[in-house]
Structure formats: structure tokens, C-alpha cells
PDB file of C-alpha atoms in Angstrom:
ATOM      1  CA  THR A  19      40.484  -7.214 -63.844  1.00  0.00           C
ATOM      2  CA  HIS A  20      44.017  -8.508 -64.396  1.00  0.00           C
ATOM      3  CA  ARG A  21      47.391  -6.910 -64.999  1.00  0.00           C
ATOM      4  CA  ARG A  22      50.336  -8.473 -66.869  1.00  0.00           C
ATOM      5  CA  SER A  23      53.630  -8.508 -64.956  1.00  0.00           C
ATOM      6  CA  ALA A  24      57.091  -7.818 -66.397  1.00  0.00           C
ATOM      7  CA  ALA A  25      57.812 -11.545 -66.373  1.00  0.00           C
ATOM      8  CA  GLY A  26      54.853 -12.142 -68.616  1.00  0.00           C
ATOM      9  CA  GLY A  27      52.589 -13.593 -65.952  1.00  0.00           C
ATOM     10  CA  VAL A  28      49.107 -12.358 -65.138  1.00  0.00           C
ATOM     11  CA  LYS A  29      48.304 -10.957 -61.711  1.00  0.00           C
ATOM     12  CA  PRO A  30      44.849 -10.051 -60.442  1.00  0.00           C
ATOM     13  CA  PHE A  31      44.305  -6.312 -60.208  1.00  0.00           C
ATOM     14  CA  LEU A  32      41.601  -4.611 -58.116  1.00  0.00           C
ATOM     15  CA  SER A  33      40.503  -1.082 -58.697  1.00  0.00           C
ATOM     16  CA  ALA A  34      40.890   1.334 -55.793  1.00  0.00           C
ATOM     17  CA  PRO A  35      37.209   1.368 -54.764  1.00  0.00           C
ATOM     18  CA  MET A  36      36.972  -2.427 -54.848  1.00  0.00           C
ATOM     19  CA  ALA A  37      40.258  -2.846 -52.983  1.00  0.00           C
ATOM     20  CA  ARG A  38      38.968  -0.587 -50.240  1.00  0.00           C
ATOM     21  CA  TYR A  39      36.142  -3.042 -49.506  1.00  0.00           C
ATOM     22  CA  LEU A  40      37.921  -6.359 -50.047  1.00  0.00           C
ATOM     23  CA  LEU A  41      41.447  -5.575 -48.872  1.00  0.00           C
ATOM     24  CA  PRO A  42      41.425  -3.412 -45.717  1.00  0.00           C
ATOM     25  CA  SER A  43      44.610  -1.522 -44.958  1.00  0.00           C
ATOM     26  CA  THR A  44      47.134  -3.019 -42.571  1.00  0.00           C
ATOM     27  CA  THR A  45      46.293  -0.374 -39.956  1.00  0.00           C
ATOM     28  CA  THR A  46      42.657  -1.465 -39.759  1.00  0.00           C
ATOM     29  CA  ALA A  47      42.936  -5.146 -40.609  1.00  0.00           C
ATOM     30  CA  ALA A  48      44.077  -6.172 -37.144  1.00  0.00           C
ATOM     31  CA  SER A  49      41.245  -4.298 -35.475  1.00  0.00           C
ATOM     32  CA  SER A  50      38.633  -5.525 -37.960  1.00  0.00           C
ATOM     33  CA  PHE A  51      39.056  -9.212 -37.282  1.00  0.00           C
ATOM     34  CA  PRO A  52      38.853 -11.068 -33.940  1.00  0.00           C
ATOM     35  CA  ARG A  53      42.126 -12.236 -32.483  1.00  0.00           C
ATOM     36  CA  ASN A  54      42.834 -15.898 -33.036  1.00  0.00           C
ATOM     37  CA  ALA A  55      43.568 -17.560 -29.702  1.00  0.00           C
ATOM     38  CA  ARG A  56      45.803 -20.120 -31.357  1.00  0.00           C
ATOM     39  CA  ALA A  57      47.848 -17.448 -33.070  1.00  0.00           C
ATOM     40  CA  SER A  58      48.299 -15.537 -29.793  1.00  0.00           C
ATOM     41  CA  PRO A  59      48.726 -18.045 -26.969  1.00  0.00           C
ATOM     42  CA  ALA A  60      48.559 -16.816 -23.391  1.00  0.00           C
ATOM     43  CA  PRO A  61      51.999 -16.119 -21.930  1.00  0.00           C
ATOM     44  CA  ILE A  62      53.449 -18.756 -19.643  1.00  0.00           C
ATOM     45  CA  LEU A  63      54.177 -17.233 -16.255  1.00  0.00           C
ATOM     46  CA  ALA A  64      57.277 -18.062 -14.281  1.00  0.00           C
ATOM     47  CA  PRO A  65      56.809 -19.702 -10.862  1.00  0.00           C
ATOM     48  CA  ARG A  66      57.602 -16.406  -9.100  1.00  0.00           C
ATOM     49  CA  ALA A  67      54.916 -14.597 -11.084  1.00  0.00           C
ATOM     50  CA  LEU A  68      52.360 -17.314 -10.325  1.00  0.00           C
ATOM     51  CA  ALA A  69      53.174 -17.153  -6.616  1.00  0.00           C
ATOM     52  CA  SER A  70      52.824 -13.366  -6.671  1.00  0.00           C
ATOM     53  CA  ARG A  71      49.407 -13.587  -8.331  1.00  0.00           C
ATOM     54  CA  SER A  72      48.237 -16.210  -5.858  1.00  0.00           C
ATOM     55  CA  LYS A  73      49.394 -14.087  -2.905  1.00  0.00           C
ATOM     56  CA  HIS A  74      47.622 -11.045  -4.329  1.00  0.00           C
ATOM     57  CA  ALA A  75      44.381 -13.014  -4.802  1.00  0.00           C
ATOM     58  CA  ARG A  76      44.506 -14.285  -1.207  1.00  0.00           C
ATOM     59  CA  ALA A  77      44.964 -10.731   0.054  1.00  0.00           C
ATOM     60  CA  ILE A  78      41.909  -9.551  -1.885  1.00  0.00           C
ATOM     61  CA  MET A  79      39.800 -12.435  -0.554  1.00  0.00           C
ATOM     62  CA  ALA A  80      40.909 -11.698   3.020  1.00  0.00           C
ATOM     63  CA  VAL A  81      39.803  -8.075   2.709  1.00  0.00           C
ATOM     64  CA  ALA A  82      36.506  -9.084   1.090  1.00  0.00           C
ATOM     65  CA  SER A  83      35.733 -11.582   3.855  1.00  0.00           C
ATOM     66  CA  ASP A  84      35.994  -8.795   6.459  1.00  0.00           C
ATOM     67  CA  GLN A  85      33.367  -6.688   4.717  1.00  0.00           C
ATOM     68  CA  PRO A  86      29.770  -6.897   6.029  1.00  0.00           C
ATOM     69  CA  ALA A  87      27.410  -8.790   3.768  1.00  0.00           C
ATOM     70  CA  ALA A  88      25.275  -6.602   1.555  1.00  0.00           C
ATOM     71  CA  PRO A  89      21.649  -6.507   2.682  1.00  0.00           C
ATOM     72  CA  SER A  90      19.413  -8.738   0.581  1.00  0.00           C
ATOM     73  CA  LYS A  91      16.658  -7.018  -1.364  1.00  0.00           C
ATOM     74  CA  TYR A  92      14.483 -10.067  -0.694  1.00  0.00           C
ATOM     75  CA  PRO A  93      13.077 -10.193   2.860  1.00  0.00           C
ATOM     76  CA  LYS A  94      13.152 -13.500   4.696  1.00  0.00           C
ATOM     77  CA  MET A  95       9.785 -15.193   4.422  1.00  0.00           C
ATOM     78  CA  ALA A  96      10.233 -17.929   7.013  1.00  0.00           C
ATOM     79  CA  ALA A  97       9.018 -17.627  10.575  1.00  0.00           C
ATOM     80  CA  PRO A  98      11.887 -16.971  13.017  1.00  0.00           C
ATOM     81  CA  THR A  99      10.799 -19.964  15.116  1.00  0.00           C
ATOM     82  CA  THR A 100       8.250 -22.755  15.034  1.00  0.00           C
ATOM     83  CA  GLY A 101       6.447 -21.235  18.009  1.00  0.00           C
ATOM     84  CA  PRO A 102       5.389 -23.142  21.125  1.00  0.00           C
ATOM     85  CA  VAL A 103       5.817 -26.446  19.298  1.00  0.00           C
ATOM     86  CA  PRO A 104       9.536 -27.395  19.099  1.00  0.00           C
ATOM     87  CA  ALA A 105      10.917 -27.693  15.576  1.00  0.00           C
ATOM     88  CA  ASP A 106      11.839 -31.368  15.953  1.00  0.00           C
ATOM     89  CA  GLU A 107       8.376 -32.273  17.225  1.00  0.00           C
ATOM     90  CA  LEU A 108       6.581 -30.328  14.502  1.00  0.00           C
ATOM     91  CA  LEU A 109       8.807 -31.730  11.767  1.00  0.00           C
ATOM     92  CA  GLY A 110       8.400 -35.261  13.109  1.00  0.00           C
ATOM     93  CA  VAL A 111       4.607 -35.071  12.812  1.00  0.00           C
ATOM     94  CA  ILE A 112       4.819 -33.525   9.340  1.00  0.00           C
ATOM     95  CA  GLN A 113       7.113 -36.303   8.144  1.00  0.00           C
ATOM     96  CA  ALA A 114       4.911 -39.007   9.657  1.00  0.00           C
ATOM     97  CA  ALA A 115       1.821 -37.526   7.998  1.00  0.00           C
ATOM     98  CA  ALA A 116       3.535 -37.137   4.615  1.00  0.00           C
ATOM     99  CA  LYS A 117       4.868 -40.693   4.689  1.00  0.00           C
ATOM    100  CA  ALA A 118       1.412 -42.024   5.585  1.00  0.00           C
ATOM    101  CA  GLY A 119      -0.020 -40.266   2.539  1.00  0.00           C
ATOM    102  CA  ALA A 120       2.865 -41.482   0.378  1.00  0.00           C
ATOM    103  CA  GLU A 121       2.146 -45.085   1.362  1.00  0.00           C
ATOM    104  CA  VAL A 122      -1.390 -44.684   0.013  1.00  0.00           C
ATOM    105  CA  VAL A 123      -0.061 -43.225  -3.232  1.00  0.00           C
ATOM    106  CA  MET A 124       2.576 -45.945  -3.574  1.00  0.00           C
ATOM    107  CA  GLU A 125      -0.015 -48.661  -3.126  1.00  0.00           C
ATOM    108  CA  ALA A 126      -2.156 -47.187  -5.895  1.00  0.00           C
ATOM    109  CA  VAL A 127       0.518 -45.987  -8.304  1.00  0.00           C
ATOM    110  CA  ASN A 128       0.464 -49.079 -10.538  1.00  0.00           C
ATOM    111  CA  LYS A 129      -3.283 -49.703 -10.304  1.00  0.00           C
ATOM    112  CA  PRO A 130      -6.062 -48.415 -12.605  1.00  0.00           C
ATOM    113  CA  ARG A 131      -7.336 -44.943 -11.657  1.00  0.00           C
ATOM    114  CA  ASN A 132     -10.895 -43.849 -10.967  1.00  0.00           C
ATOM    115  CA  ILE A 133     -10.615 -40.320 -12.314  1.00  0.00           C
ATOM    116  CA  GLN A 134     -13.108 -37.506 -11.726  1.00  0.00           C
ATOM    117  CA  TYR A 135     -12.932 -33.923 -12.976  1.00  0.00           C
ATOM    118  CA  LYS A 136     -13.310 -30.850 -10.772  1.00  0.00           C
ATOM    119  CA  GLY A 137     -13.025 -28.615 -13.823  1.00  0.00           C
ATOM    120  CA  VAL A 138     -12.066 -28.652 -17.473  1.00  0.00           C
ATOM    121  CA  ALA A 139      -8.515 -29.805 -16.735  1.00  0.00           C
ATOM    122  CA  ASP A 140      -8.524 -30.256 -12.945  1.00  0.00           C
ATOM    123  CA  LEU A 141      -8.851 -33.930 -12.218  1.00  0.00           C
ATOM    124  CA  VAL A 142      -8.919 -35.777  -8.916  1.00  0.00           C
ATOM    125  CA  THR A 143      -8.583 -39.455  -8.149  1.00  0.00           C
ATOM    126  CA  ASP A 144      -9.696 -41.649  -5.280  1.00  0.00           C
ATOM    127  CA  THR A 145      -6.038 -41.678  -4.252  1.00  0.00           C
ATOM    128  CA  ASP A 146      -6.112 -37.918  -3.553  1.00  0.00           C
ATOM    129  CA  LYS A 147      -9.000 -38.358  -1.145  1.00  0.00           C
ATOM    130  CA  LEU A 148      -7.616 -41.411   0.624  1.00  0.00           C
ATOM    131  CA  SER A 149      -4.155 -39.860   0.971  1.00  0.00           C
ATOM    132  CA  GLU A 150      -5.632 -36.730   2.524  1.00  0.00           C
ATOM    133  CA  SER A 151      -7.740 -38.727   4.963  1.00  0.00           C
ATOM    134  CA  VAL A 152      -4.744 -40.609   6.403  1.00  0.00           C
ATOM    135  CA  ILE A 153      -2.713 -37.389   6.590  1.00  0.00           C
ATOM    136  CA  LEU A 154      -5.502 -35.658   8.512  1.00  0.00           C
ATOM    137  CA  GLU A 155      -5.685 -38.594  10.884  1.00  0.00           C
ATOM    138  CA  VAL A 156      -2.003 -38.184  11.811  1.00  0.00           C
ATOM    139  CA  VAL A 157      -2.204 -34.395  12.160  1.00  0.00           C
ATOM    140  CA  THR A 158      -5.405 -34.220  14.221  1.00  0.00           C
ATOM    141  CA  LYS A 159      -4.152 -36.970  16.519  1.00  0.00           C
ATOM    142  CA  ASN A 160      -1.141 -34.828  17.468  1.00  0.00           C
ATOM    143  CA  PHE A 161      -2.481 -31.262  17.137  1.00  0.00           C
ATOM    144  CA  LYS A 162      -6.217 -31.049  17.762  1.00  0.00           C
ATOM    145  CA  ASP A 163      -6.213 -27.254  18.063  1.00  0.00           C
ATOM    146  CA  HIS A 164      -4.418 -26.481  14.770  1.00  0.00           C
ATOM    147  CA  LEU A 165      -6.133 -25.134  11.661  1.00  0.00           C
ATOM    148  CA  ILE A 166      -5.816 -27.390   8.599  1.00  0.00           C
ATOM    149  CA  LEU A 167      -6.327 -26.570   4.925  1.00  0.00           C
ATOM    150  CA  GLY A 168      -6.642 -29.668   2.758  1.00  0.00           C
ATOM    151  CA  GLU A 169      -6.885 -29.568  -1.021  1.00  0.00           C
ATOM    152  CA  GLU A 170      -9.863 -31.904  -1.041  1.00  0.00           C
ATOM    153  CA  GLY A 171     -11.558 -31.231   2.310  1.00  0.00           C
ATOM    154  CA  GLY A 172     -11.028 -27.500   2.746  1.00  0.00           C
ATOM    155  CA  LEU A 173     -10.596 -25.844   6.150  1.00  0.00           C
ATOM    156  CA  ILE A 174     -11.071 -27.749   9.392  1.00  0.00           C
ATOM    157  CA  GLY A 175      -9.956 -27.119  12.965  1.00  0.00           C
ATOM    158  CA  ASP A 176      -9.577 -24.027  15.123  1.00  0.00           C
ATOM    159  CA  SER A 177      -9.782 -20.853  13.028  1.00  0.00           C
ATOM    160  CA  LEU A 178      -8.049 -18.894  15.838  1.00  0.00           C
ATOM    161  CA  SER A 179      -4.977 -21.134  15.845  1.00  0.00           C
ATOM    162  CA  GLU A 180      -1.562 -19.609  15.182  1.00  0.00           C
ATOM    163  CA  TYR A 181      -0.731 -22.690  13.105  1.00  0.00           C
ATOM    164  CA  LEU A 182      -2.053 -23.425   9.636  1.00  0.00           C
ATOM    165  CA  TRP A 183      -1.341 -26.757   7.947  1.00  0.00           C
ATOM    166  CA  CYS A 184      -1.424 -26.713   4.135  1.00  0.00           C
ATOM    167  CA  ILE A 185      -1.828 -30.195   2.693  1.00  0.00           C
ATOM    168  CA  ASP A 186      -1.603 -31.357  -0.911  1.00  0.00           C
ATOM    169  CA  PRO A 187      -2.178 -35.117  -0.626  1.00  0.00           C
ATOM    170  CA  LEU A 188      -1.180 -35.716  -4.247  1.00  0.00           C
ATOM    171  CA  ASP A 189       0.714 -32.832  -5.787  1.00  0.00           C
ATOM    172  CA  GLY A 190       0.704 -33.501  -9.531  1.00  0.00           C
ATOM    173  CA  THR A 191      -2.471 -35.540  -9.956  1.00  0.00           C
ATOM    174  CA  THR A 192      -2.368 -35.353 -13.747  1.00  0.00           C
ATOM    175  CA  ASN A 193       1.164 -36.775 -13.819  1.00  0.00           C
ATOM    176  CA  PHE A 194       0.118 -39.497 -11.370  1.00  0.00           C
ATOM    177  CA  ALA A 195      -2.925 -40.393 -13.457  1.00  0.00           C
ATOM    178  CA  HIS A 196      -0.754 -40.864 -16.548  1.00  0.00           C
ATOM    179  CA  GLY A 197       2.166 -42.588 -14.810  1.00  0.00           C
ATOM    180  CA  TYR A 198       4.567 -39.695 -15.364  1.00  0.00           C
ATOM    181  CA  PRO A 199       7.254 -39.580 -12.616  1.00  0.00           C
ATOM    182  CA  SER A 200       6.693 -36.057 -11.333  1.00  0.00           C
ATOM    183  CA  PHE A 201       4.311 -35.983  -8.380  1.00  0.00           C
ATOM    184  CA  SER A 202       4.557 -35.886  -4.609  1.00  0.00           C
ATOM    185  CA  VAL A 203       2.860 -35.574  -1.242  1.00  0.00           C
ATOM    186  CA  SER A 204       3.453 -32.034   0.036  1.00  0.00           C
ATOM    187  CA  ILE A 205       2.761 -30.658   3.526  1.00  0.00           C
ATOM    188  CA  GLY A 206       3.692 -27.252   4.916  1.00  0.00           C
ATOM    189  CA  VAL A 207       2.955 -25.532   8.225  1.00  0.00           C
ATOM    190  CA  LEU A 208       2.664 -21.783   8.774  1.00  0.00           C
ATOM    191  CA  PHE A 209       3.182 -20.157  12.156  1.00  0.00           C
ATOM    192  CA  ARG A 210       1.538 -16.733  12.390  1.00  0.00           C
ATOM    193  CA  GLY A 211       1.292 -16.617   8.623  1.00  0.00           C
ATOM    194  CA  LYS A 212       4.925 -17.484   7.848  1.00  0.00           C
ATOM    195  CA  PRO A 213       6.462 -20.835   6.774  1.00  0.00           C
ATOM    196  CA  ALA A 214       7.701 -22.795   9.789  1.00  0.00           C
ATOM    197  CA  ALA A 215       8.244 -26.348   8.511  1.00  0.00           C
ATOM    198  CA  ALA A 216       7.540 -28.526   5.488  1.00  0.00           C
ATOM    199  CA  THR A 217       8.035 -31.978   4.013  1.00  0.00           C
ATOM    200  CA  VAL A 218       7.792 -33.226   0.431  1.00  0.00           C
ATOM    201  CA  VAL A 219       7.770 -36.932  -0.412  1.00  0.00           C
ATOM    202  CA  GLU A 220       8.669 -37.029  -4.092  1.00  0.00           C
ATOM    203  CA  PHE A 221       7.975 -40.001  -6.351  1.00  0.00           C
ATOM    204  CA  CYS A 222      10.603 -40.921  -8.918  1.00  0.00           C
ATOM    205  CA  GLY A 223      11.398 -43.872 -11.121  1.00  0.00           C
ATOM    206  CA  GLY A 224       8.564 -45.091 -13.299  1.00  0.00           C
ATOM    207  CA  PRO A 225       5.869 -47.737 -13.710  1.00  0.00           C
ATOM    208  CA  MET A 226       6.657 -50.932 -11.764  1.00  0.00           C
ATOM    209  CA  CYS A 227       9.881 -49.413 -10.357  1.00  0.00           C
ATOM    210  CA  TRP A 228       8.696 -46.482  -8.274  1.00  0.00           C
ATOM    211  CA  ASN A 229      10.731 -45.058  -5.418  1.00  0.00           C
ATOM    212  CA  THR A 230      10.468 -42.041  -3.120  1.00  0.00           C
ATOM    213  CA  ARG A 231      12.745 -39.473  -1.551  1.00  0.00           C
ATOM    214  CA  THR A 232      11.827 -37.197   1.334  1.00  0.00           C
ATOM    215  CA  ILE A 233      12.865 -33.552   1.614  1.00  0.00           C
ATOM    216  CA  SER A 234      12.178 -31.625   4.838  1.00  0.00           C
ATOM    217  CA  ALA A 235      12.963 -28.203   6.272  1.00  0.00           C
ATOM    218  CA  SER A 236      12.074 -26.112   9.311  1.00  0.00           C
ATOM    219  CA  SER A 237      12.862 -22.694  10.773  1.00  0.00           C
ATOM    220  CA  GLY A 238      16.393 -22.514  12.119  1.00  0.00           C
ATOM    221  CA  LYS A 239      17.444 -25.767  10.469  1.00  0.00           C
ATOM    222  CA  ARG A 240      18.908 -26.694   7.114  1.00  0.00           C
ATOM    223  CA  CYS A 241      17.036 -28.646   4.496  1.00  0.00           C
ATOM    224  CA  LEU A 242      17.071 -32.355   5.332  1.00  0.00           C
ATOM    225  CA  LEU A 243      17.200 -35.142   2.735  1.00  0.00           C
TER     226      LEU A 243
END
């Protein structure tokens, strides 16, 4: 509705119920709408105030650094050591075995695949088998008494060994078979049932321009690239 002013003009007029919904009172309007950051810029602090804040923050950090770290709710899964075999020696053999398998994969990556199916969607190529065979050759040459679990060949070696090698000669066979850059050669070693060392040779790039990067880790050492 409209209302005529004394000057003869027409002003819009809202009834009380309608005004209550469309025009909130000044006491509630500010709380009803979010504050506009542009309309209320943050105050600019003087240099003394900034220095005081910085000093206060450093004091808090100093106190926090003296506090003992909170215990993690996730227990450590890695073995405390690599056992009788030194970490450097164990990791060296793992890396040599993984790189030997990766060379087989690299040689075949741009060639046609002979694909077989172990299940409805679980395929295996000749490259899987050949990669595993060269990996096993490196491992058994260095550690004849270790137990080895290969994806293609199953368990071989001493079942009483404290070491268990877990080998995936071509991790991501489906991606490899279709030329998708997300597959690797993965080898891990358990000592007394806990992870002791591992190496992954990852393939990246794409058809006709493949490359690899190696990632390794062992107990007591940081991850190595």
C-alpha cells in the first residue's frame, strides 16, 4: 500500500505485520545479518602492540615446547630394528631386487601385452612373472634362509625364518596393461612380523616417455627418495 505525504508525493507504506517481516528493528538488524568485512576493517596495530603480541606468542610456544608430547593413540607398527641383518645391508638388497624387477617392467612397458585372467577382474601379464623371477634371484642369492611370499609364486624358503619378504613384482597390473601411469614394483620385509624395510619403484610419465622414482625406508631411518 502507499501513503500520500504532505508535499503531495506518494510514499510506500507497509502494514505493521508486513513491516515486522521485511523491516527488522534496528536492535535486531545488526545481529540478523553477517558483518561485512569491508565495512568493518581489522584495526591497524601500532608497532609497540605488534611487538607485544609477538613476544606473547613466543612465550606461549616456549612453554608448549617444554611439555611432554601426548601419547599417540596409534601404536608404532614398525620393527624396532632390522634384526641380525644391518639396515643398510637389508635395504641395499631390497633396492637391488626392486630395480631388477623395474628393469623388466620398463623393457615391456611399451610393448604389446600377453594378458591372462586369474579371476573376473584380476589379470596377470607375462611381465608380472618375469619381474618376480628376477627379484627372487636377487633375494635368494643374498638371503637363502629367508621366507619369501611372491604374488605369483606363493611362499618359498625357510618357514621358520624371522624374516618374511613380501613381493609385488607389478603393483597395478591393470594400469600397466592399459598404459595408465600408476603402477610400481613393491617389496617389503618383515622382521618378526613387523615392517623392517621396504622399497617402491614407481613408474610415472606415460607411453614412450616413462620414468621411475625409487622410495625406500627402513627401521630407524627416514624415508629415502
